[in-house]
Amino acid sequence: MELSKPRAMAAGPWLLLLCLAAGAVLQARAQPDSKGFISIDCGLSGNTGYVSETTKLSYVTDAGFIDAGTNHDISDEFMTHYVDKVSYTARSFAGAAGKRNCYTLRSLVSGNKYLIRATFMYGNYDGLDRPPVFDLYIGVNYWHTLDFRYLTKYYGIDEVMVKEAIVVVPDNFVQVCLVNIGDGTPFISSLELRPLNRTHYPQATVAQGLSLDSRLNFGPMTSDIVRYPDDPYDRIWDPEYAKLIWTEITTTQKVRNLDNDLFGVPSTVLQTAVMPLNASKSVWLLWDSEPTPKYDRDPTPGYIIILHFAELEVLPRNAVRELNVLLDDKPWFTTGFTPGYLYGTFAYNTIPFTNNRRHIYMLDVVASSNATLPPYLNAAEVFSVFPTTNLGTDSQDVSAITAIKLKYHVTQNWMGDPCVPQTMAWDRLTCSYTVDSSHPRITSVNLSSSGLNGDISSSFAKLKAVTYLDLSNNNLIGSIPDALSQLPSLTLLQPAQWINPLRTPQKNSRGFSESKIWQQPRSLQQWQFMPNAFKKE
């Protein structure tokens, strides 16, 4: 267990995936704003966004972020002033079980930490009254299963589900994917990305992400949430106050963060707190551990708890305010601690709390044995952890095959990472997988009879691990790129009928255009298979 310390803790890096685009104009729109924020109203028609009335942040359509799905409006009866505008629309993704559809968020900073937030409101958008169940991935790593049948059964069809994660992004882009598991059509209402300070949330590392369970602001007397601009990172702080057992403490003075701050809690949140009406009681927090069926070895997740404190009162001379924290009646600390006046202090765990079965956790902030004043709490965050150790396809292979997809408008299941997870690998590709923690490589591309038109993309030559390439029975024109001769692993090239003889300016005796590629010195093995791969048109 950790308390605020005079030295800052360093953070690590993670995440993943691939670049999509729909032309230069859409790419220009699909960029972070001047703050590094990306705010997408999924399913919004047209190409024009709007400015949120509450946050004054600009929201854009999802054109340029994804090239699949259908736009919808939720049912009119759910379009009330209680529902945020971003939930009025949704984008759905019909298809077979196992199919995934991914949003690609670009122009990020490799190694930085980001908050990713997805919002979902079913609102009977399809008129079927059939809420779905589907999986959510960040890159190639499973994040959460969304069960809207359970949600609507116990909370109503107009309930909004918000999922938020904090992850480290290893590349300059990241994907958020919805996966059909055969239990209804996946959909999404909005998607947001916010950059964080690299030193914030040290528990988010290259190996694990943090999935938000709750973020609570104790003590405000209204039901208003706190988010941007009060929180420059646009985290959503929900108000928490139980007037029958707690009393509030407030100040209008600015509450500052320590120099070694790890969480950047806004002053607005730290300006309120609660303490028990009965000084001998505690300020408590409880949550139910949620089973995670995707993790066979760990059916219940581990939890990270972050507590935020700031003394808001000038204490009498002989008064002592000293706190301790109990989790399931076990103390976090061997001695009590005293937060500073008008300075934020935090307590947190670095190793996730775990339990091998479903469990209701109970956390109490109590007064220590030395205290003469009751305990208090300003804010709290509860996260479950999820592994982010799956490695995606080699980044150069991803870049090359994505360029090929865009050039030829490939409309197969080419969405998400090309090779990972193996059960979702792209059709007509073969990948190599090793056990030495290296990235998978694309080793075979079969695009025969795929209706390809135009010249032969130079991006094929960037697939350095490819051993088999079949572009036969297409309507390609021009010469074979010389760079294909430099592919170190290529052992079979099948170009039969990949060049249209009627549109090729110069043809050799086999009906194919001349190219310097075949004039390069080649090994005996290459000479044996290369000519045999050609077939006269």
Coordinates of C-alpha atoms in Angstrom, one line a residue:
M1 CA 0.0 0.0 0.0
E2 CA 1.3 3.4 -0.9
L3 CA 0.8 7.0 0.3
S4 CA 1.9 10.2 -1.3
K5 CA 5.7 10.4 -1.3
P6 CA 8.2 13.2 -2.1
R7 CA 9.5 11.5 -5.3
A8 CA 7.4 10.9 -8.4
M9 CA 6.9 7.4 -9.6
A10 CA 7.7 6.6 -13.3
A11 CA 5.2 4.9 -15.6
G12 CA 5.6 2.3 -18.3
P13 CA 4.3 1.9 -21.9
W14 CA 1.5 -0.3 -24.0
L15 CA -1.4 -1.0 -26.4
L16 CA -1.9 -1.4 -30.1
L17 CA -3.0 -1.4 -33.5
L18 CA -3.6 -0.3 -37.0
C19 CA -4.3 2.6 -39.4
L20 CA -7.5 2.9 -41.4
A21 CA -8.6 5.9 -43.5
A22 CA -11.1 6.9 -46.1
G23 CA -9.1 9.5 -48.0
A24 CA -7.2 12.6 -47.1
V25 CA -10.3 14.7 -46.2
L26 CA -11.6 12.1 -43.7
Q27 CA -8.1 11.6 -42.2
A28 CA -7.9 15.3 -41.6
R29 CA -11.1 15.2 -39.7
A30 CA -10.1 12.1 -37.8
Q31 CA -7.4 13.9 -35.8
P32 CA -7.1 14.9 -32.1
D33 CA -8.0 18.5 -31.4
S34 CA -5.5 21.1 -30.0
K35 CA -5.8 19.5 -26.5
G36 CA -5.1 16.0 -27.9
F37 CA -8.8 15.0 -27.4
I38 CA -10.7 12.8 -29.8
S39 CA -14.5 13.0 -29.3
I40 CA -16.7 10.9 -31.6
D41 CA -20.5 10.9 -31.7
C42 CA -20.9 7.4 -33.2
G43 CA -23.8 7.1 -35.7
L44 CA -24.1 10.8 -36.3
S45 CA -25.1 11.4 -39.9
G46 CA -23.3 13.6 -42.4
N47 CA -19.9 15.1 -42.0
T48 CA -20.6 18.0 -39.6
G49 CA -20.1 17.7 -35.8
Y50 CA -21.2 20.0 -33.0
V51 CA -20.0 21.6 -29.7
S52 CA -21.3 20.0 -26.5
E53 CA -23.4 22.3 -24.4
T54 CA -22.0 21.0 -21.1
T55 CA -18.3 20.6 -21.8
K56 CA -17.9 22.9 -24.8
L57 CA -15.9 20.2 -26.4
S58 CA -16.2 19.5 -30.2
Y59 CA -17.7 16.2 -31.2
V60 CA -17.3 14.8 -34.7
T61 CA -18.9 12.1 -36.8
D62 CA -17.2 8.7 -37.0
A63 CA -16.3 9.1 -40.7
G64 CA -12.6 8.5 -41.1
F65 CA -12.4 6.4 -37.9
I66 CA -14.2 3.3 -39.2
D67 CA -15.4 2.0 -42.6
A68 CA -18.2 -0.3 -41.5
G69 CA -21.5 -0.2 -39.7
T70 CA -24.9 1.5 -40.0
N71 CA -26.1 4.7 -38.5
H72 CA -29.3 4.8 -36.3
D73 CA -31.2 7.1 -34.0
I74 CA -32.5 5.8 -30.7
S75 CA -36.3 5.7 -30.3
D76 CA -37.9 9.1 -29.9
E77 CA -39.3 8.2 -26.4
F78 CA -35.7 8.1 -25.1
M79 CA -34.6 11.4 -26.5
T80 CA -35.1 13.4 -23.3
H81 CA -33.2 16.2 -21.6
Y82 CA -31.9 13.5 -19.1
V83 CA -30.0 11.8 -22.0
D84 CA -26.8 13.4 -23.3
K85 CA -26.9 14.3 -27.0
V86 CA -24.1 11.8 -27.8
S87 CA -26.5 9.0 -26.9
Y88 CA -29.2 10.0 -29.3
T89 CA -27.4 8.1 -32.1
A90 CA -25.7 4.8 -32.4
R91 CA -23.7 2.8 -35.0
S92 CA -24.4 -0.9 -35.2
F93 CA -22.4 -3.7 -36.8
A94 CA -24.4 -6.6 -38.1
G95 CA -22.6 -9.8 -39.1
A96 CA -21.7 -13.3 -38.1
A97 CA -20.4 -14.4 -34.7
G98 CA -16.6 -13.8 -34.4
K99 CA -16.7 -10.7 -36.6
R100 CA -15.1 -7.6 -35.2
N101 CA -15.4 -4.0 -36.2
C102 CA -12.8 -1.5 -35.0
Y103 CA -12.4 2.3 -34.6
T104 CA -8.9 3.5 -35.2
L105 CA -7.7 6.5 -33.3
R106 CA -4.6 8.1 -34.9
S107 CA -1.9 10.7 -34.4
L108 CA -1.2 9.6 -30.8
V109 CA 2.2 9.8 -29.0
S110 CA 3.9 6.4 -28.7
G111 CA 4.4 5.4 -25.1
N112 CA 2.0 7.9 -23.7
K113 CA -0.9 7.1 -21.3
Y114 CA -4.5 7.6 -22.5
L115 CA -8.0 7.4 -21.1
I116 CA -10.4 5.7 -23.5
R117 CA -14.1 6.0 -22.8
A118 CA -16.9 4.3 -24.8
T119 CA -20.6 5.0 -24.2
F120 CA -23.5 2.8 -25.1
M121 CA -27.3 3.4 -25.0
Y122 CA -29.4 0.8 -26.7
G123 CA -32.6 2.8 -26.6
N124 CA -34.3 0.3 -28.8
Y125 CA -32.6 1.9 -31.8
D126 CA -33.4 -1.1 -34.0
G127 CA -37.1 -1.4 -32.9
L128 CA -36.6 -5.0 -31.9
D129 CA -36.4 -4.8 -28.1
R130 CA -33.5 -7.2 -28.2
P131 CA -30.5 -5.8 -26.3
P132 CA -27.3 -7.6 -27.3
V133 CA -24.3 -9.1 -25.5
F134 CA -20.9 -8.5 -27.1
D135 CA -17.2 -8.2 -26.4
L136 CA -15.0 -5.1 -26.3
Y137 CA -11.3 -5.1 -27.1
I138 CA -8.6 -2.5 -27.0
G139 CA -6.3 -3.5 -29.8
V140 CA -5.7 -7.2 -29.5
N141 CA -6.4 -7.4 -25.8
Y142 CA -9.8 -8.3 -24.4
W143 CA -11.3 -5.5 -22.3
H144 CA -14.9 -6.3 -21.2
T145 CA -18.1 -8.2 -22.1
L146 CA -21.1 -5.8 -22.4
D147 CA -24.4 -7.4 -21.3
F148 CA -27.2 -5.2 -22.2
R149 CA -29.8 -7.8 -21.4
Y150 CA -28.8 -7.7 -17.8
L151 CA -28.6 -3.9 -17.9
T152 CA -32.1 -3.4 -19.3
K153 CA -33.6 -6.1 -17.1
Y154 CA -32.5 -4.4 -13.9
Y155 CA -32.1 -0.8 -14.8
G156 CA -34.3 -0.2 -17.9
I157 CA -33.9 0.1 -21.7
D158 CA -33.0 3.8 -21.3
E159 CA -29.9 3.1 -19.2
V160 CA -26.5 4.3 -20.5
M161 CA -23.5 2.1 -20.0
V162 CA -20.1 3.8 -19.9
K163 CA -16.8 1.9 -20.1
E164 CA -13.5 3.6 -19.4
A165 CA -10.0 2.3 -19.5
I166 CA -6.5 3.8 -18.9
V167 CA -3.8 2.2 -21.0
V168 CA -0.3 2.9 -22.3
V169 CA -0.2 3.1 -26.1
P170 CA 3.0 1.6 -27.7
D171 CA 2.3 3.0 -31.2
N172 CA 1.0 6.2 -32.7
F173 CA -2.5 4.8 -33.0
V174 CA -4.9 2.5 -31.1
Q175 CA -8.0 0.6 -32.0
V176 CA -11.2 0.0 -30.0
C177 CA -13.0 -3.1 -31.4
L178 CA -16.5 -4.5 -30.9
V179 CA -16.7 -8.3 -31.4
N180 CA -19.9 -10.2 -32.2
I181 CA -20.1 -13.3 -30.0
G182 CA -23.4 -14.6 -31.6
D183 CA -25.7 -12.9 -29.0
G184 CA -27.0 -9.9 -30.8
T185 CA -25.7 -7.0 -32.9
P186 CA -22.9 -4.9 -31.4
F187 CA -23.4 -1.1 -31.3
I188 CA -21.8 2.0 -29.8
S189 CA -23.0 5.6 -29.0
S190 CA -19.8 7.5 -28.5
L191 CA -16.0 7.1 -28.2
E192 CA -13.6 9.5 -26.5
L193 CA -9.9 9.6 -26.0
R194 CA -8.0 11.8 -23.6
P195 CA -4.2 12.1 -23.1
L196 CA -2.9 11.8 -19.5
N197 CA 0.4 12.7 -18.0
R198 CA 2.9 9.8 -18.3
T199 CA 3.5 9.7 -14.6
H200 CA -0.2 9.5 -13.7
Y201 CA -1.8 6.2 -12.7
P202 CA 1.5 4.2 -12.3
Q203 CA -0.6 1.0 -12.1
A204 CA -1.3 1.2 -15.8
T205 CA 1.8 -0.4 -17.4
V206 CA 2.9 -2.2 -20.5
A207 CA 1.5 -5.4 -19.0
Q208 CA -1.9 -4.2 -17.7
G209 CA -4.6 -1.7 -18.2
L210 CA -7.1 -0.2 -15.7
S211 CA -10.8 -0.6 -16.3
L212 CA -12.9 1.9 -14.3
D213 CA -15.4 0.5 -11.9
S214 CA -16.3 3.8 -10.2
R215 CA -14.9 7.3 -9.7
L216 CA -16.6 9.2 -6.8
N217 CA -16.6 12.8 -5.7
F218 CA -17.6 12.8 -2.0
G219 CA -19.5 15.7 -0.5
P220 CA -21.1 17.8 -3.2
M221 CA -24.7 18.9 -2.3
T222 CA -25.8 18.7 -6.0
S223 CA -26.2 15.8 -8.4
D224 CA -23.8 17.5 -10.9
I225 CA -20.9 15.5 -12.2
V226 CA -17.4 17.1 -12.5
R227 CA -15.6 16.8 -15.8
Y228 CA -13.9 19.1 -18.3
P229 CA -13.1 22.0 -18.0
D230 CA -12.9 21.6 -14.2
D231 CA -10.9 18.4 -14.8
P232 CA -8.4 19.1 -17.6
Y233 CA -8.3 15.4 -18.4
D234 CA -12.1 15.1 -18.7
R235 CA -12.5 12.4 -16.2
I236 CA -16.1 12.0 -15.0
W237 CA -16.4 12.3 -11.2
D238 CA -19.9 11.2 -10.0
P239 CA -21.3 12.8 -6.8
E240 CA -21.6 10.7 -3.7
Y241 CA -23.3 11.8 -0.6
A242 CA -25.4 9.9 2.0
K243 CA -26.9 12.6 4.3
L244 CA -28.3 10.1 6.8
I245 CA -24.9 8.9 7.8
W246 CA -22.4 11.5 6.6
T247 CA -22.0 15.3 6.8
E248 CA -20.2 17.3 4.2
I249 CA -17.1 19.5 4.5
T250 CA -16.5 22.1 1.9
T251 CA -14.1 25.0 1.1
T252 CA -14.0 27.7 -1.6
Q253 CA -10.2 27.9 -1.4
K254 CA -8.1 26.3 -4.0
V255 CA -6.7 22.8 -3.1
R256 CA -3.3 22.2 -4.7
N257 CA -1.7 19.0 -5.7
L258 CA 1.7 17.9 -4.4
D259 CA 4.9 18.2 -6.5
N260 CA 5.0 14.4 -6.8
D261 CA 1.3 14.1 -7.7
L262 CA 0.4 10.9 -9.5
F263 CA -3.3 11.5 -10.3
G264 CA -4.0 15.2 -11.0
V265 CA -7.2 15.4 -9.1
P266 CA -8.9 18.7 -9.9
S267 CA -9.4 21.3 -7.1
T268 CA -13.2 21.2 -7.6
V269 CA -13.2 17.6 -6.5
L270 CA -10.9 18.0 -3.5
Q271 CA -12.9 21.0 -2.3
T272 CA -15.6 18.7 -0.9
A273 CA -15.4 15.8 1.5
V274 CA -17.7 13.8 3.8
M275 CA -17.2 12.6 7.4
P276 CA -19.5 10.4 9.5
L277 CA -22.1 12.0 11.7
N278 CA -21.0 9.6 14.4
A279 CA -17.3 10.3 15.0
S280 CA -16.7 6.7 15.9
K281 CA -17.9 5.4 12.5
S282 CA -16.2 5.3 9.1
V283 CA -16.6 6.6 5.6
W284 CA -17.1 3.4 3.7
L285 CA -17.0 2.2 0.1
L286 CA -18.1 -1.2 -1.1
W287 CA -18.2 -3.0 -4.5
D288 CA -19.0 -6.4 -5.9
S289 CA -16.2 -8.2 -7.8
E290 CA -17.5 -9.0 -11.2
P291 CA -16.7 -12.5 -12.7
T292 CA -14.6 -12.3 -15.8
P293 CA -15.3 -15.5 -17.9
K294 CA -12.7 -14.6 -20.5
Y295 CA -9.9 -15.1 -18.1
D296 CA -9.8 -18.9 -17.5
R297 CA -7.1 -18.8 -14.9
D298 CA -8.5 -15.8 -13.0
P299 CA -12.3 -15.8 -13.0
T300 CA -12.5 -12.7 -10.9
P301 CA -10.4 -9.6 -11.6
G302 CA -7.9 -7.9 -9.4
Y303 CA -8.7 -4.4 -8.1
I304 CA -6.7 -1.1 -7.8
I305 CA -8.1 1.4 -5.2
I306 CA -7.1 5.1 -5.1
L307 CA -8.2 7.3 -2.3
H308 CA -7.9 11.1 -2.4
F309 CA -7.7 13.3 0.8
A310 CA -7.2 16.9 1.5
E311 CA -7.7 18.6 4.9
L312 CA -10.3 21.4 4.4
E313 CA -10.5 22.7 7.9
V314 CA -8.1 24.6 10.1
L315 CA -7.9 22.3 13.1
P316 CA -8.0 23.5 16.8
R317 CA -4.5 23.6 18.4
N318 CA -4.8 20.3 20.3
A319 CA -7.0 18.5 17.9
V320 CA -5.6 15.5 16.0
R321 CA -6.9 14.2 12.6
E322 CA -5.2 10.9 11.8
L323 CA -6.6 8.4 9.4
N324 CA -6.2 4.8 8.5
V325 CA -7.8 2.5 5.9
L326 CA -9.3 -0.9 6.4
L327 CA -10.1 -3.4 3.6
D328 CA -12.4 -6.2 4.7
D329 CA -11.4 -5.2 8.3
K330 CA -7.7 -5.5 7.6
P331 CA -5.5 -2.3 7.9
W332 CA -3.7 -1.0 4.9
F333 CA -1.1 0.8 7.1
T334 CA 0.7 -0.1 10.3
T335 CA 0.3 3.6 11.5
G336 CA -2.1 6.4 10.7
F337 CA -1.5 9.3 8.4
T338 CA -2.4 13.0 8.4
P339 CA -3.2 14.8 5.0
G340 CA -2.0 18.3 4.7
Y341 CA -4.2 21.4 4.8
L342 CA -5.5 22.4 1.3
Y343 CA -3.1 19.9 -0.3
G344 CA -4.2 16.7 -2.1
T345 CA -2.9 13.4 -0.6
F346 CA -3.5 10.0 -2.0
A347 CA -3.4 6.4 -0.8
Y348 CA -3.3 3.4 -3.3
N349 CA -2.3 -0.1 -3.9
T350 CA 0.2 -1.2 -6.6
I351 CA -0.5 -4.9 -6.4
P352 CA -4.2 -5.7 -7.3
F353 CA -6.4 -7.0 -4.6
T354 CA -7.7 -10.4 -5.7
N355 CA -10.1 -13.0 -4.4
N356 CA -10.5 -16.5 -5.9
R357 CA -14.3 -16.2 -5.9
R358 CA -17.0 -13.6 -6.2
H359 CA -16.6 -11.3 -3.3
I360 CA -18.1 -8.1 -2.0
Y361 CA -15.2 -5.8 -0.9
M362 CA -15.7 -3.4 2.0
L363 CA -13.3 -0.5 2.4
D364 CA -13.5 1.8 5.5
V365 CA -11.6 5.1 6.2
V366 CA -11.4 5.3 10.0
A367 CA -9.8 7.5 12.6
S368 CA -6.6 6.1 14.1
S369 CA -6.3 5.4 17.8
N370 CA -4.5 8.7 18.2
A371 CA -7.2 10.8 16.6
T372 CA -9.5 13.2 18.3
L373 CA -11.4 14.1 15.2
P374 CA -13.5 11.9 12.8
P375 CA -12.2 10.6 9.5
Y376 CA -13.1 12.0 6.1
L377 CA -12.7 11.2 2.4
N378 CA -12.7 13.5 -0.6
A379 CA -12.7 11.2 -3.6
A380 CA -12.1 7.6 -4.6
E381 CA -11.4 5.6 -7.8
V382 CA -11.9 1.8 -8.2
F383 CA -10.4 0.0 -11.1
S384 CA -10.2 -3.6 -12.2
V385 CA -7.1 -4.6 -14.1
F386 CA -6.9 -6.4 -17.4
P387 CA -3.9 -7.9 -19.1
T388 CA -2.4 -6.1 -22.1
T389 CA 0.3 -8.6 -22.9
N390 CA -0.9 -9.9 -26.2
L391 CA 1.3 -8.7 -29.0
G392 CA -0.1 -7.5 -32.3
T393 CA 1.2 -8.1 -35.8
D394 CA 4.6 -6.6 -36.7
S395 CA 4.0 -2.9 -37.2
Q396 CA 5.7 -2.8 -40.7
D397 CA 3.5 -5.7 -41.8
V398 CA 0.4 -3.8 -40.5
S399 CA 1.3 -0.7 -42.3
A400 CA 1.9 -2.5 -45.6
I401 CA -1.2 -4.7 -45.5
T402 CA -3.3 -1.7 -44.5
A403 CA -2.0 0.3 -47.5
I404 CA -2.9 -2.7 -49.7
K405 CA -6.4 -2.9 -48.2
L406 CA -7.0 0.8 -48.9
K407 CA -5.6 0.8 -52.4
Y408 CA -7.7 -2.1 -53.6
H409 CA -10.7 -1.5 -51.3
V410 CA -10.6 -5.0 -49.9
T411 CA -14.0 -5.6 -48.3
Q412 CA -13.5 -9.0 -46.6
N413 CA -13.1 -9.3 -42.8
W414 CA -10.0 -7.1 -42.9
M415 CA -10.7 -5.2 -39.7
G416 CA -8.5 -4.9 -36.6
D417 CA -5.1 -6.6 -36.3
P418 CA -4.3 -8.8 -39.3
C419 CA -3.1 -11.8 -37.3
V420 CA -4.2 -11.4 -33.6
P421 CA -6.2 -12.9 -32.0
Q422 CA -5.7 -16.0 -34.2
T423 CA -9.5 -16.7 -34.2
M424 CA -10.1 -13.3 -35.8
A425 CA -7.1 -13.3 -38.3
W426 CA -7.9 -11.7 -41.7
D427 CA -9.2 -14.0 -44.4
R428 CA -6.7 -15.1 -47.1
L429 CA -3.7 -14.3 -44.9
T430 CA -1.4 -16.7 -43.1
C431 CA 0.7 -15.6 -40.2
S432 CA 3.6 -17.1 -38.2
Y433 CA 3.3 -17.2 -34.4
T434 CA 6.3 -17.8 -32.2
V435 CA 6.6 -18.5 -28.5
D436 CA 9.5 -16.1 -27.9
S437 CA 7.2 -13.0 -27.3
S438 CA 7.9 -11.6 -30.8
H439 CA 5.2 -10.0 -33.0
P440 CA 3.4 -12.3 -35.4
R441 CA 4.4 -11.9 -39.1
I442 CA 2.4 -12.1 -42.3
T443 CA 3.8 -15.1 -44.3
S444 CA 1.2 -15.6 -47.0
V445 CA -1.2 -13.4 -49.0
N446 CA -3.7 -14.9 -51.3
L447 CA -5.8 -12.3 -53.2
S448 CA -6.5 -14.4 -56.3
S449 CA -9.8 -13.7 -57.9
S450 CA -10.4 -10.7 -55.7
G451 CA -11.4 -8.2 -58.3
L452 CA -8.2 -6.1 -57.9
N453 CA -7.7 -3.3 -60.4
G454 CA -4.9 -0.8 -61.1
D455 CA -1.2 -1.3 -60.8
I456 CA 0.7 -3.5 -58.4
S457 CA 1.2 -1.9 -55.1
S458 CA 4.8 -1.4 -53.9
S459 CA 3.5 -2.2 -50.4
F460 CA 3.6 -6.0 -51.2
A461 CA 7.4 -5.6 -51.2
K462 CA 7.3 -4.3 -47.6
L463 CA 5.9 -7.7 -46.3
K464 CA 9.4 -8.9 -45.5
A465 CA 8.3 -12.3 -44.1
V466 CA 6.0 -13.3 -46.9
T467 CA 6.8 -16.6 -48.5
Y468 CA 3.7 -16.9 -50.7
L469 CA 2.0 -14.3 -52.8
D470 CA -0.9 -15.0 -55.1
L471 CA -2.5 -12.2 -57.2
S472 CA -3.7 -14.3 -60.0
N473 CA -7.1 -13.8 -61.8
N474 CA -7.3 -10.1 -61.2
N475 CA -7.3 -7.1 -63.6
L476 CA -4.0 -5.6 -62.6
I477 CA -1.9 -3.5 -65.1
G478 CA 1.7 -2.3 -65.4
S479 CA 4.9 -4.0 -64.5
I480 CA 5.9 -6.1 -61.5
P481 CA 7.6 -3.9 -58.9
D482 CA 11.4 -4.5 -58.9
A483 CA 11.4 -4.5 -55.1
L484 CA 9.6 -7.9 -55.0
S485 CA 13.0 -9.4 -56.0
Q486 CA 14.4 -8.2 -52.7
L487 CA 11.9 -10.1 -50.5
P488 CA 14.2 -12.4 -48.5
S489 CA 11.6 -15.2 -47.8
L490 CA 9.5 -15.3 -50.9
T491 CA 9.5 -18.8 -52.3
L492 CA 6.3 -18.8 -54.4
L493 CA 5.0 -16.0 -56.6
Q494 CA 1.8 -16.8 -58.4
P495 CA 1.1 -13.9 -60.9
A496 CA -0.8 -15.9 -63.5
Q497 CA -3.3 -13.5 -65.2
W498 CA -2.5 -10.7 -62.7
I499 CA -1.5 -8.4 -65.6
N500 CA -4.2 -7.5 -68.1
P501 CA -2.4 -8.1 -71.5
L502 CA -4.7 -5.7 -73.3
R503 CA -3.6 -2.8 -71.1
T504 CA 0.1 -3.6 -70.8
P505 CA 2.3 -1.5 -73.1
Q506 CA 5.1 -4.0 -73.5
K507 CA 4.8 -7.8 -73.1
N508 CA 7.3 -10.6 -73.2
S509 CA 6.8 -14.0 -74.8
R510 CA 4.6 -15.1 -72.0
G511 CA 2.3 -12.1 -72.3
F512 CA 3.6 -10.3 -69.3
S513 CA 5.3 -6.9 -69.1
E514 CA 9.0 -6.8 -68.9
S515 CA 10.4 -5.8 -65.5
K516 CA 13.9 -5.5 -64.1
I517 CA 12.8 -7.8 -61.3
W518 CA 13.5 -10.8 -63.5
Q519 CA 16.8 -9.5 -64.6
Q520 CA 18.3 -9.6 -61.2
P521 CA 20.8 -12.5 -60.3
R522 CA 18.8 -15.2 -58.5
S523 CA 19.6 -18.3 -56.6
L524 CA 19.1 -21.8 -58.2
Q525 CA 16.0 -22.3 -56.0
Q526 CA 14.5 -19.0 -57.1
W527 CA 15.2 -19.8 -60.8
Q528 CA 13.5 -23.1 -60.4
F529 CA 10.2 -21.8 -59.0
M530 CA 9.9 -18.3 -60.4
P531 CA 9.5 -19.0 -64.1
N532 CA 7.2 -21.9 -63.4
A533 CA 4.8 -19.6 -61.6
F534 CA 4.0 -17.8 -64.8
K535 CA 1.2 -19.0 -67.0
K536 CA 0.6 -17.8 -70.5
E537 CA -2.6 -15.8 -70.9

